[in-house]
Tab-separated table of C-alpha atoms in Angstrom:
chain	number	residue	atom	x	y	z
A	1	MET	CA	-20.099	1.614	-13.055
A	2	ILE	CA	-20.002	0.310	-9.500
A	3	ASP	CA	-16.740	-1.109	-8.213
A	4	GLN	CA	-16.538	-4.445	-6.481
A	5	LEU	CA	-15.855	-3.990	-2.742
A	6	TYR	CA	-13.342	-6.182	-0.938
A	7	THR	CA	-12.978	-6.685	2.803
A	8	VAL	CA	-9.605	-6.451	4.520
A	9	LYS	CA	-9.317	-10.245	4.504
A	10	GLU	CA	-10.153	-10.489	0.788
A	11	THR	CA	-7.731	-7.682	-0.051
A	12	CYS	CA	-4.957	-9.410	1.902
A	13	GLU	CA	-5.605	-12.595	-0.038
A	14	LEU	CA	-5.591	-10.760	-3.393
A	15	LEU	CA	-2.344	-8.921	-2.649
A	16	LYS	CA	-0.800	-11.875	-0.787
A	17	VAL	CA	0.166	-9.762	2.220
A	18	ASN	CA	-0.475	-9.786	5.935
A	19	ARG	CA	-3.157	-7.609	7.515
A	20	SER	CA	-0.481	-5.538	9.295
A	21	THR	CA	1.168	-4.781	5.939
A	22	LEU	CA	-2.137	-3.480	4.616
A	23	TYR	CA	-2.483	-1.190	7.641
A	24	GLN	CA	1.107	0.053	7.192
A	25	TRP	CA	0.346	0.903	3.562
A	26	GLU	CA	-2.759	2.768	4.712
A	27	LYS	CA	-0.751	4.676	7.312
A	28	GLY	CA	1.823	5.574	4.654
A	29	GLY	CA	-0.866	6.764	2.236
A	30	LEU	CA	-0.209	4.075	-0.380
A	31	LEU	CA	-3.647	2.474	-0.218
A	32	THR	CA	-6.635	4.271	1.307
A	33	PRO	CA	-9.712	2.220	2.192
A	34	SER	CA	-13.265	3.403	2.377
A	35	ARG	CA	-14.907	3.324	5.803
A	36	PRO	CA	-18.687	3.547	5.344
A	37	ALA	CA	-19.456	2.690	8.988
A	38	PRO	CA	-17.570	2.115	12.226
A	39	ARG	CA	-15.524	-1.092	12.125
A	40	ARG	CA	-16.240	-1.549	8.388
A	41	ILE	CA	-13.297	-1.247	6.012
A	42	TYR	CA	-13.523	-1.889	2.285
A	43	TYR	CA	-11.189	-1.519	-0.651
A	44	THR	CA	-12.526	-0.982	-4.156
A	45	GLU	CA	-11.424	-2.908	-7.193
A	46	THR	CA	-10.141	0.334	-8.730
A	47	GLN	CA	-8.016	1.135	-5.665
A	48	ILE	CA	-6.419	-2.297	-5.747
A	49	ARG	CA	-5.832	-2.166	-9.509
A	50	ASP	CA	-4.267	1.310	-9.268
A	51	PHE	CA	-2.063	0.151	-6.414
A	52	LEU	CA	-0.829	-2.824	-8.425
A	53	ASN	CA	-0.279	-0.743	-11.583
A	54	PRO	CA	0.956	2.700	-10.485
A	55	PRO	CA	1.374	5.434	-13.089
A	56	GLU	CA	4.824	5.787	-14.593
A	57	ARG	CA	7.083	8.075	-12.617
A	58	PRO	CA	10.281	9.643	-13.919
A	59	GLU	CA	13.457	8.083	-12.597
A	60	ILE	CA	15.087	9.973	-9.759
A	61	ALA	CA	18.848	10.093	-9.761
A	62	ILE	CA	20.294	9.201	-6.397
A	63	ALA	CA	23.793	10.330	-5.551
A	64	PRO	CA	26.137	7.552	-4.462
A	65	ARG	CA	26.728	7.324	-0.754
A	66	THR	CA	30.145	8.452	0.367
A	67	THR	CA	32.080	7.031	3.247
A	68	ARG	CA	34.322	8.963	5.537
A	69	LYS	CA	37.427	7.649	7.131
A	70	LYS	CA	37.420	7.768	10.890
A	71	LYS	CA	40.094	9.891	12.492
A	72	ARG	CA	42.198	8.038	14.996
């Protein structure tokens, strides 16, 4: 099965985000595009679907933040 390929512009429209947001997600490793040639960036339908529906992760307990009183 061959995935549908989406350009950066099409992907931005699908996800309703700005182009810079897409590049930030790429930089952070959240969404990795395929680059078949210089200046060509595509996202597959599977990548977008997986990004929108991530696998279930166990909840991580976060300790409450404590505040310290300043010494005068």
